[in-house]
Coordinates of C-alpha atoms in Angstrom, one line a residue:
X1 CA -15.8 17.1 50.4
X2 CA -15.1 20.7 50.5
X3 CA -12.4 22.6 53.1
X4 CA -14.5 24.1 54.7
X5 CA -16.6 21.4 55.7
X6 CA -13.7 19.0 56.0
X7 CA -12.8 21.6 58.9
X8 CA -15.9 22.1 60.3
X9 CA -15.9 17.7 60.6
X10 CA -12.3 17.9 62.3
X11 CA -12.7 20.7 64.9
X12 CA -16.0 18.6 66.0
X13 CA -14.1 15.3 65.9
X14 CA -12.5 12.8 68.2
X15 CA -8.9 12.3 66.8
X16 CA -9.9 8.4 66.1
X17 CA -12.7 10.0 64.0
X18 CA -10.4 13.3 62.5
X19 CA -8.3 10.3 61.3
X20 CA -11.1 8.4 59.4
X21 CA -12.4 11.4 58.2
X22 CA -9.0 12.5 56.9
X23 CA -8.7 9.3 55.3
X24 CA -12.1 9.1 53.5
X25 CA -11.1 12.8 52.1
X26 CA -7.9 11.3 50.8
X27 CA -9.7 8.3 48.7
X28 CA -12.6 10.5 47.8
X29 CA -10.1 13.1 46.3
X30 CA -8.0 10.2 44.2
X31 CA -11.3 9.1 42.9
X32 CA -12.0 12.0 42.0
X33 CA -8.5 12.5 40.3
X34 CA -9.0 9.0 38.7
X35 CA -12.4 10.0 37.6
X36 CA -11.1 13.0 36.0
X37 CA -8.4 11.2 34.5
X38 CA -10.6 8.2 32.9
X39 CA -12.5 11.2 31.3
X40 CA -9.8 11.9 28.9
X41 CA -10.5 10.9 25.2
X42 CA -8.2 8.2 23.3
X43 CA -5.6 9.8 20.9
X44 CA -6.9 9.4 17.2
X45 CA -5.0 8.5 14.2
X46 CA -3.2 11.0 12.6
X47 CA -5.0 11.8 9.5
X48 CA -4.1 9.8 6.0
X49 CA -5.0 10.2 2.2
X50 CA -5.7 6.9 1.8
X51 CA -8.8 4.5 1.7
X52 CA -8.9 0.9 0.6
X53 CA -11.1 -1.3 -1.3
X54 CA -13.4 -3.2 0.5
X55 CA -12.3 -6.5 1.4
X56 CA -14.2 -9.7 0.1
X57 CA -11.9 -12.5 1.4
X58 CA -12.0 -15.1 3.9
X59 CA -12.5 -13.6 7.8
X60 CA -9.9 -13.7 10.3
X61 CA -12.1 -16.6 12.0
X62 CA -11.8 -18.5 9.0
X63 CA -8.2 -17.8 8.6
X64 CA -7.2 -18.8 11.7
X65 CA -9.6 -22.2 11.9
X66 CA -8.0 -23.0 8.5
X67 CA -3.8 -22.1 10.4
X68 CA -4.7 -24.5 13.6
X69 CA -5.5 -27.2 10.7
X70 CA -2.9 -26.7 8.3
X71 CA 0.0 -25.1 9.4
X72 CA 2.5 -25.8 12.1
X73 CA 1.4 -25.4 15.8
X74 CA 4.2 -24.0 16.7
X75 CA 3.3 -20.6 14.8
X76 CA 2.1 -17.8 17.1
X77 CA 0.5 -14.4 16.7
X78 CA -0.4 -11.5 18.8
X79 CA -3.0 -10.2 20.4
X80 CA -6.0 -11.9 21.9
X81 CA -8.5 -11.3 19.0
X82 CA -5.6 -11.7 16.0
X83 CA -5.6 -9.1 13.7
X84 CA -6.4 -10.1 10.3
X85 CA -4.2 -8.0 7.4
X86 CA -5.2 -7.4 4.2
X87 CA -3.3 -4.4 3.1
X88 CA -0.7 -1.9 3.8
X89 CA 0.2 1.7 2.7
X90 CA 3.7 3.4 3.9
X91 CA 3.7 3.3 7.6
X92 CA 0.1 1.8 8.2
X93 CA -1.7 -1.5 7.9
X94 CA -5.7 -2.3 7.5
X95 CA -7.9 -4.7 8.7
X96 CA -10.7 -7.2 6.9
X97 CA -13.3 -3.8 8.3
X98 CA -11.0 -1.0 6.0
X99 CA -10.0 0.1 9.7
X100 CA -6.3 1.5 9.8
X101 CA -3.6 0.8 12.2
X102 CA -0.4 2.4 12.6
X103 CA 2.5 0.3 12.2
X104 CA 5.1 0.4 14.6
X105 CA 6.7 -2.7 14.4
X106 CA 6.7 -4.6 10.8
X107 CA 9.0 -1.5 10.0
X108 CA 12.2 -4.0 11.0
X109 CA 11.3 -5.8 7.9
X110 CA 9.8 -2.9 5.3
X111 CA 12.7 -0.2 6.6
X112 CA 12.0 3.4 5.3
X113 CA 10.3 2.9 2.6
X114 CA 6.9 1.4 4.5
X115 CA 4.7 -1.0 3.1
X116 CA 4.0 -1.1 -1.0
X117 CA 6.3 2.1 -1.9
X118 CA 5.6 2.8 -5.4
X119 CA 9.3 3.1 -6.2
X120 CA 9.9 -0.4 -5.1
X121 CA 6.6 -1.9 -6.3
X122 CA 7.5 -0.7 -9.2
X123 CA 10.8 -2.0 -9.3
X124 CA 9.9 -5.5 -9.1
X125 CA 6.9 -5.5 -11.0
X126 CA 9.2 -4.7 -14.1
X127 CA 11.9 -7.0 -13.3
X128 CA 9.3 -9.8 -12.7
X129 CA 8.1 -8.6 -16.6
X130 CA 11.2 -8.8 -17.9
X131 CA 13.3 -12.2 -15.9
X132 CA 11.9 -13.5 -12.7
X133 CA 14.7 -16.0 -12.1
X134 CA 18.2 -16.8 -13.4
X135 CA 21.0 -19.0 -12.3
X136 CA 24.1 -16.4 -11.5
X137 CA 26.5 -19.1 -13.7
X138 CA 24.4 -16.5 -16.4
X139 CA 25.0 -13.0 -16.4
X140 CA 22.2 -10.4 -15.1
X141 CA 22.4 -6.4 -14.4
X142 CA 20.3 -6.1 -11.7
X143 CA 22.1 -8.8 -9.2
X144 CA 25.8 -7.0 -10.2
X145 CA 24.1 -3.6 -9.8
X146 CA 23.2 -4.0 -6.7
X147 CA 25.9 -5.3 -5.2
X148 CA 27.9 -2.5 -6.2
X149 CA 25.4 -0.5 -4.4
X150 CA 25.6 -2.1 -1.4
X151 CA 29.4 -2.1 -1.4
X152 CA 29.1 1.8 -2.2
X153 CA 27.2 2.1 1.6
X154 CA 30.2 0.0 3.8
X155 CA 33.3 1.0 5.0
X156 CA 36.9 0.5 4.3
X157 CA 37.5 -3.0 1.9
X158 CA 34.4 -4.6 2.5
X159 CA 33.1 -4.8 -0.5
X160 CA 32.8 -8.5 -2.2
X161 CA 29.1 -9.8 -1.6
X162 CA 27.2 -13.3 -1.4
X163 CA 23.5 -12.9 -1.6
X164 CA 21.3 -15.1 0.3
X165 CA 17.6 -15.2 0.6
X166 CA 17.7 -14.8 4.6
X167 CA 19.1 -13.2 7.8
X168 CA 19.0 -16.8 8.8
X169 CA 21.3 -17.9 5.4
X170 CA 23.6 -15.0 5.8
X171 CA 24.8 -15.7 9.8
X172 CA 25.0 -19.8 8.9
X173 CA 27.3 -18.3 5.3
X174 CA 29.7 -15.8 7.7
X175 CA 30.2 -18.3 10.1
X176 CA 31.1 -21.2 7.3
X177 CA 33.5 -18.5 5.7
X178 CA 35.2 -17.4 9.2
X179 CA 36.0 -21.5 9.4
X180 CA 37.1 -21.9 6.3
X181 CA 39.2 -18.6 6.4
X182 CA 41.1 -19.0 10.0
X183 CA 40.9 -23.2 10.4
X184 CA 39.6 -22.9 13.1
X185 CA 36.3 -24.4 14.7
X186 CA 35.5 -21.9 17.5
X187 CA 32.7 -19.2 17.6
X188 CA 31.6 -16.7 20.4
X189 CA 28.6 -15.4 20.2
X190 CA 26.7 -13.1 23.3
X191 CA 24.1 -14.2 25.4
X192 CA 20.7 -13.1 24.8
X193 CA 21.5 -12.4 21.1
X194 CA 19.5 -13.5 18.2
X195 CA 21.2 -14.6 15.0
X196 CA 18.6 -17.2 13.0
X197 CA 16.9 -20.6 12.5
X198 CA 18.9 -23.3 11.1
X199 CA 21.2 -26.1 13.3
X200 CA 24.4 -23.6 13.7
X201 CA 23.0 -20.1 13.9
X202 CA 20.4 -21.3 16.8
X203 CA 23.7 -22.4 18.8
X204 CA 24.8 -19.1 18.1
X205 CA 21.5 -17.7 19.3
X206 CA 22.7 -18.0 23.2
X207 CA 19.4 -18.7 24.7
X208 CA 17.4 -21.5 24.5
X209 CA 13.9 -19.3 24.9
X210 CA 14.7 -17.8 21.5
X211 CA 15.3 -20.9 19.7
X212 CA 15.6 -24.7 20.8
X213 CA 18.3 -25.6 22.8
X214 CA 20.2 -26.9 20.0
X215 CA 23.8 -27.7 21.2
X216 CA 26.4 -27.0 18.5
X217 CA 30.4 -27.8 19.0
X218 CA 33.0 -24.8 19.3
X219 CA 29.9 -22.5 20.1
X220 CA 30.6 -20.3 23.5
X221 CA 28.1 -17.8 24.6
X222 CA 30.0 -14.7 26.1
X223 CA 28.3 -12.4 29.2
X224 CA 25.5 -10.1 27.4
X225 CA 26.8 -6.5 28.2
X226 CA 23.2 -5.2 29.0
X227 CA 23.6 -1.9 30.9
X228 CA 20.0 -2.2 32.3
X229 CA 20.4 -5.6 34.0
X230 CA 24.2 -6.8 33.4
X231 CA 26.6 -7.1 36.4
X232 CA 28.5 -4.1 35.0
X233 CA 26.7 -1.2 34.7
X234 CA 28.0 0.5 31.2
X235 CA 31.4 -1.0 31.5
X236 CA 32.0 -1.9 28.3
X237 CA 35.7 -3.4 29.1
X238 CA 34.6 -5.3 31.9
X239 CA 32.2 -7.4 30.0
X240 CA 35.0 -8.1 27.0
X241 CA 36.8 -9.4 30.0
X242 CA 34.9 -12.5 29.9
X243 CA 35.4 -13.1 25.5
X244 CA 39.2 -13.1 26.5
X245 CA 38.7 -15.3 29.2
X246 CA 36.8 -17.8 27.1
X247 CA 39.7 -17.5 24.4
X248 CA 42.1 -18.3 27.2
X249 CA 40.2 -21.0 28.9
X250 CA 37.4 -22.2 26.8
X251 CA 39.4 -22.5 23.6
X252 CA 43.2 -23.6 22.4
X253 CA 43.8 -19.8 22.5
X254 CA 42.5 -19.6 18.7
X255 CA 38.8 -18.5 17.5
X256 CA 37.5 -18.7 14.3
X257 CA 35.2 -15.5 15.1
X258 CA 33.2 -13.6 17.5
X259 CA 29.3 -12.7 16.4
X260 CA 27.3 -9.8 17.5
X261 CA 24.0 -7.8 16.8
X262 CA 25.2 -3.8 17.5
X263 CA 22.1 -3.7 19.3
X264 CA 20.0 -6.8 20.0
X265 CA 16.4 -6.8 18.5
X266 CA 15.0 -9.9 19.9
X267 CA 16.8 -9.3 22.9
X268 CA 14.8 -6.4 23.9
X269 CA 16.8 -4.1 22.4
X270 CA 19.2 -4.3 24.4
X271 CA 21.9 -1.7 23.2
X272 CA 25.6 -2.7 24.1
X273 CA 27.1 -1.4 26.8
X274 CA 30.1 1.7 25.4
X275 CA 33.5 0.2 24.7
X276 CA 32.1 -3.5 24.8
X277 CA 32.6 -4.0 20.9
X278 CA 36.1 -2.9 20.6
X279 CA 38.3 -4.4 23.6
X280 CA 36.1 -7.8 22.3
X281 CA 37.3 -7.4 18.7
X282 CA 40.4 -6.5 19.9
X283 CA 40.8 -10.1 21.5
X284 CA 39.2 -11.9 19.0
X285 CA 41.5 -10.3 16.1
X286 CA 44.4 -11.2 18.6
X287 CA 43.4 -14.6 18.8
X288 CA 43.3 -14.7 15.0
X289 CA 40.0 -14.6 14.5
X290 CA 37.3 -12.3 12.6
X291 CA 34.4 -10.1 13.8
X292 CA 31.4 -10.5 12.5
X293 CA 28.3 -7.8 12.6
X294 CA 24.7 -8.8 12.6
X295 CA 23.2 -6.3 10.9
X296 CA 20.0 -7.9 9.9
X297 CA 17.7 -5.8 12.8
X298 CA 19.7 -2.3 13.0
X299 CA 21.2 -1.9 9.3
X300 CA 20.1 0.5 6.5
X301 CA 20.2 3.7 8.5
X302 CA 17.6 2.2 11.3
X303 CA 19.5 4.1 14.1
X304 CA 19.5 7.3 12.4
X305 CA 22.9 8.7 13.5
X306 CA 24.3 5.9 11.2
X307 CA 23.6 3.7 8.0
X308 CA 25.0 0.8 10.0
X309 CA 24.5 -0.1 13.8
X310 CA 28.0 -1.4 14.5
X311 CA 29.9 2.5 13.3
X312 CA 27.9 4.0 16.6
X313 CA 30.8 1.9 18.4
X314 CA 33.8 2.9 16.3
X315 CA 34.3 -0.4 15.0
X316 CA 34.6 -1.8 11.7
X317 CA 33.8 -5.9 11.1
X318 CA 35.4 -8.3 8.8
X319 CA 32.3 -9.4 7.6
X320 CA 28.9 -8.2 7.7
X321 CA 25.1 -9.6 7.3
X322 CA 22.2 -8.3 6.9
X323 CA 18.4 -9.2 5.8
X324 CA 14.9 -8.3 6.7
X325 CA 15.0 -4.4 5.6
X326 CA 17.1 -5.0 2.9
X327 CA 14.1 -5.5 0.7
X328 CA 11.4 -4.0 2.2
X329 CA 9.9 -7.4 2.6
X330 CA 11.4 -9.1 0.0
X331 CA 13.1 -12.3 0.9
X332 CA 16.8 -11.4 0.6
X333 CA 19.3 -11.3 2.8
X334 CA 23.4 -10.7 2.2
X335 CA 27.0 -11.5 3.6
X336 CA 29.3 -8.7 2.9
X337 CA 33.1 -8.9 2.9
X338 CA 36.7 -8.5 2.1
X339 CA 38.3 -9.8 -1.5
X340 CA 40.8 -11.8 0.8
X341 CA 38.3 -14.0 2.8
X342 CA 35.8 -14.2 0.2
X343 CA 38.1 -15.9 -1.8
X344 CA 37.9 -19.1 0.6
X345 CA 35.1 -19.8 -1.2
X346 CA 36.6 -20.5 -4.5
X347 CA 38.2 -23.7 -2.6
X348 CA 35.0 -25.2 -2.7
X349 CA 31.9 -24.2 -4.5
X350 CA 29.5 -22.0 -3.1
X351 CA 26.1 -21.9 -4.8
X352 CA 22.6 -20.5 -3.9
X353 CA 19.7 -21.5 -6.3
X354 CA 17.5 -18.3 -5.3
X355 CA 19.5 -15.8 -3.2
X356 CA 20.5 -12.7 -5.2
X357 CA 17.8 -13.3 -8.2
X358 CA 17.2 -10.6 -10.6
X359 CA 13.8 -9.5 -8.8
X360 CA 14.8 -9.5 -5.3
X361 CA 18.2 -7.2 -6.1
X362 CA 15.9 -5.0 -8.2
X363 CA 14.0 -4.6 -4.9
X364 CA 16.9 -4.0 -2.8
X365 CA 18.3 -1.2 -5.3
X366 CA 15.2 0.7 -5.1
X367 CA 15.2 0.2 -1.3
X368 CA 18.5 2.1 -1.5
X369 CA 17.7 4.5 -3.9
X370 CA 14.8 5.4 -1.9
X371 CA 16.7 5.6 1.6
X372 CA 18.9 8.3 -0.3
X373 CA 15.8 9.6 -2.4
X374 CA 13.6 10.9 0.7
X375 CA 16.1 11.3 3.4
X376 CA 15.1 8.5 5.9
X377 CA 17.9 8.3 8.0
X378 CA 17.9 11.9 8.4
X379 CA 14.2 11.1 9.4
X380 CA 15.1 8.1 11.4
X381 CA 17.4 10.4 13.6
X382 CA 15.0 13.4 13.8
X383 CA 12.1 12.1 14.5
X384 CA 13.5 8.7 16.4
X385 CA 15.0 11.1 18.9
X386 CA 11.5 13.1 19.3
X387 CA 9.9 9.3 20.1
X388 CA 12.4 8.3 22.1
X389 CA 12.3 11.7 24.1
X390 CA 9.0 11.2 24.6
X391 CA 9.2 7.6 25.6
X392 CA 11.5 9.1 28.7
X393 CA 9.1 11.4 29.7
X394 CA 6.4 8.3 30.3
X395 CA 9.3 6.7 32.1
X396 CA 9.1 9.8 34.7
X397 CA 5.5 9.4 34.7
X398 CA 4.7 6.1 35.4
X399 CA 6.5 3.3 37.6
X400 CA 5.9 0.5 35.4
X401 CA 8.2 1.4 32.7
X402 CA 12.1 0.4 34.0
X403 CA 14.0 1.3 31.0
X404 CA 13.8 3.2 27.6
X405 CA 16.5 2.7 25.4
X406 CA 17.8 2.4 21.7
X407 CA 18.7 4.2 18.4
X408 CA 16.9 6.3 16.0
X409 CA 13.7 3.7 14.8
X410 CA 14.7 0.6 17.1
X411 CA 13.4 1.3 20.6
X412 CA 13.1 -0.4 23.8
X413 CA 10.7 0.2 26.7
X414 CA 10.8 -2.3 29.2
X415 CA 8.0 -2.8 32.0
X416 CA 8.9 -3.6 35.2
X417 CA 6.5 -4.5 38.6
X418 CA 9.6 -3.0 40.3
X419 CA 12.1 -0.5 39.8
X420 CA 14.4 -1.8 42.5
X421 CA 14.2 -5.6 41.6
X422 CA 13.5 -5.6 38.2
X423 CA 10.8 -7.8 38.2
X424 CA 9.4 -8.3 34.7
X425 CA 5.8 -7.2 33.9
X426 CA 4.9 -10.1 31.6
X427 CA 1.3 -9.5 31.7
X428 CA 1.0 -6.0 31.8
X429 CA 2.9 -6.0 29.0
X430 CA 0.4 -8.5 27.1
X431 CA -2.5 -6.2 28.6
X432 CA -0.7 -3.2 27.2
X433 CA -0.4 -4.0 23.8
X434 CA -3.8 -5.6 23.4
X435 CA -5.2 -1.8 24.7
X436 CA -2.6 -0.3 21.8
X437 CA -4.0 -2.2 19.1
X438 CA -7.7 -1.6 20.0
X439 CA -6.7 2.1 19.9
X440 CA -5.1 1.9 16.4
X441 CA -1.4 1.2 17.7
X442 CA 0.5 -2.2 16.6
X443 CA 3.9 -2.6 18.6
X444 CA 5.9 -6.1 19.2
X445 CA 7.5 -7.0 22.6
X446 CA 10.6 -9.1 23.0
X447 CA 13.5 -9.4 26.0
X448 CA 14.5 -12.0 27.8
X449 CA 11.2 -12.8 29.8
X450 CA 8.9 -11.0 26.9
X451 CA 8.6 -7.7 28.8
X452 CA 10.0 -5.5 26.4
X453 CA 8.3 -3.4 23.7
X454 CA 10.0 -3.0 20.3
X455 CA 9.1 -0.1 18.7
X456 CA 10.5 -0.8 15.0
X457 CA 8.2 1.5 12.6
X458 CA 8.7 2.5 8.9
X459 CA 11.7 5.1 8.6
X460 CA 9.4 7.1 7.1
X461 CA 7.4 7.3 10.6
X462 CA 6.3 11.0 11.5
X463 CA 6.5 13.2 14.0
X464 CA 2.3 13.3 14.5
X465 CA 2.6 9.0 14.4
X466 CA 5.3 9.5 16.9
X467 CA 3.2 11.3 19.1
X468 CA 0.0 9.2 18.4
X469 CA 2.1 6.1 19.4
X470 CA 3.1 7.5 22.9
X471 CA 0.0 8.8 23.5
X472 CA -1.7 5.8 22.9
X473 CA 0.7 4.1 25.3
X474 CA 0.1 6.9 28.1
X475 CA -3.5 6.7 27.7
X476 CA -3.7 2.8 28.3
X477 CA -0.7 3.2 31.2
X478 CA -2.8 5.7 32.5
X479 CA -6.1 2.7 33.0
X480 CA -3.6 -0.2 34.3

């Protein structure tokens, strides 16, 4: 409807009828608007030198038919029509159809160097020629090189390193040592965290949605310091309060240690709130006990500003883990720390048949080499801050999205029914992410009530697949 007819209609009009006719203007112009809107094209894939084979395997039909059968029930996937992966190049993935998706979650486990780097590929394909598998009571290069490696990237004495073949392995190791070490039996570890899947690190794991509720003695779970939904704002202090209340009341005044991710992955990435770390290792340490950092989600320069989550908080742990990234995929995972407690071991003997074998440390010292080689946390930073940046501006656009928060390439957007209340969007989260993929975008979700997306990609992520990402995301938001 025109102006000037719209005020040819009025002048003629009743005011009961101005009002209708005033109204029906209204909706016809946001049709129109929508209409206009709707008529934008989807982003397309930034452009990639890189084709694969065609696939002859099974289809993703028979795949899944043949999971429901043999495998356990209990293992999920995404998406309503699962995707079925056959291959993967740097930071994207392909289908059974050749068609490519960008990948920006699997990154959490293939770090910087994406999936199938030559330099790693490489790497294990001549260890694997050479030994595949050693007991350590022999002696090997590749395990002792890189561990000295690794040592080379922490701070201060931690340096002595047990190698595991898991994230899960390496929390269930730190927490054995800080027993052994201190005599004591209690652990504090913070709600909503995430630290593994065997008996003692799901107890550790805080929330029962994460993991089963398995109950574990001397285990206390400590107020998350979430600044998006805690009681405390960004008060860091105010939620340490409550680890030197459970010291002082929960305990005989003595811990064995206190466990934390820098910023929680499963969570929702849920960075901590500013001064939380340090008034909570300073109780724990006066308590007599030792800190230990989860580093399996945000290590190996994953936040960009830093190689290791826990130095954005000024802190430095007495004993740190770490997994998933660590090999780019390669099942390895490590417990890093001082000569002093390590050596509580030797009271007993420790021994682990596969973690630290000669081709999964070849792996992990190519990871590193690579890291240094091409400048991913540099990348991480830059172009994690352009994402992120981004990300914000669709937070000003649309209601939906309560929070967007993180580090370099471990990102948090949280959707929301309302802003006020909080209310988790569970399904327009599921509904979001099924749009994503069928526009060439793969993202996970995560948070409390699974309302979170995690946006983990390859380190070495671009600026055109960070901008292909959120536009992907705006177009969908844009069709909710």
């Amino acid at each position: 409807m025109t102006g000037s007819l719209l005020a040819r209609l009025l002048r003629r009009s009743s005011p009961q009828q101005s009002r209708f006719i005033c109204q029906r203007s209204i909706s016809q112009s946001a049709a129109e608007r929508t209409k206009e809107t709707v008529s934008v094209e989807p982003p397309v894939l930034p452009a990639f030198d890189y084709v694969p084979p065609p696939y002859s395997g099974p289809s993703g039909d028979e795949i899944l038919a043949k999971r429901k059968e043999y495998l356990s029930p209990s293992i999920m996937h995404f998406y309503k029509s699962p995707l079925n992966v056959v291959e993967g190049k740097r930071q994207y993935l392909f289908d059974e159809n050749g068609r490519r998706y960008l990948d920006g979650f699997g990154g959490i486990a293939t770090v910087g160097c994406g999936h199938c780097h030559p330099d790693v590929v490489e790497a294990i394909i001549e260890q694997t020629k050479k030994l595949q598998h050693s007991t350590v009571l022999y002696l090997n290069h590749a395990v002792a090189d890189f561990a000295e490696a690794l040592a080379s990237k922490l701070p201060g004495d931690l340096k002595v390193v047990f190698f595991t073949n898991s994230g899960t392995e390496a929390n269930e190791l730190a927490m054995m040592i800080a027993r052994l070490y201190t005599g004591c039996h209690d652990i504090i570890s913070v709600r909503n965290s995430y630290h593994g899947n065997a008996s003692g690190t799901m107890g550790a794991t805080a929330q029962s949605i994460w993991k089963f509720n398995v109950v574990q003695s001397g285990v206390h779970h400590a107020v998350n310091p979430d600044p998006y939904r805690g009681l405390f704002g960004s008060d860091g202090p105010k939620y340490a309060k409550d680890v030197q209340d459970i010291i002082n009341f929960g305990t005989s005044g003595n811990v064995a240690a206190f466990i934390s991710e820098a910023i929680q992955g499963v969570g929702g990435i849920v960075e901590l709130a500013p001064g939380y770390l340090s008034a909570a290792y300073d109780s724990v340490r006066k308590a007599g006990g030792l800190c230990i950092a989860d580093e399996v989600q945000s290590g190996f320069a994953r936040t960009g500003s830093n190689f290791w989550g826990f130095e954005a908080h000024g802190v430095q742990p007495d004993i740190v883990t770490m997994a998933k990234g660590i090999g780019n995929g390669i099942p390895l995972g490590a417990v890093v720390t001082t000569p002093e407690i390590a050596k509580v071991l030797t009271r007993r003997s420790y021994f682990n048949t596969f973690g630290g074998n000669p081709v999964c440390t070849a792996a992990g010292l190519a990871v590193l080499k690579v890291i240094e080689k091409e400048k991913l946390q540099e990348n991480a930073f830059v172009v994690g801050s352009h994402l992120k940046e981004r990300l914000k501006a669709l937070k000003d656009k649309y209601e939906v999205i309560g929070d967007v928060r993180g580090q370099g390439f471990m990102l948090g957007v949280e959707l929301v029914t309302d802003r006020e209340l909080k209310t988790p969007a569970k399904e327009e989260t599921l509904h979001v992410m099924d749009q994503m993929k069928d526009l060439g975008v793969l993202i996970g979700k995560g948070g409390y009530y699974g309302n979170v997306f995690r946006i983990t990609p390859p380190l070495c992520f671009t600026k055109e697949d960070a901008d292909f990402l959120v536009d992907a995301m705006d177009y969908t938001l844009s069709r909710m």
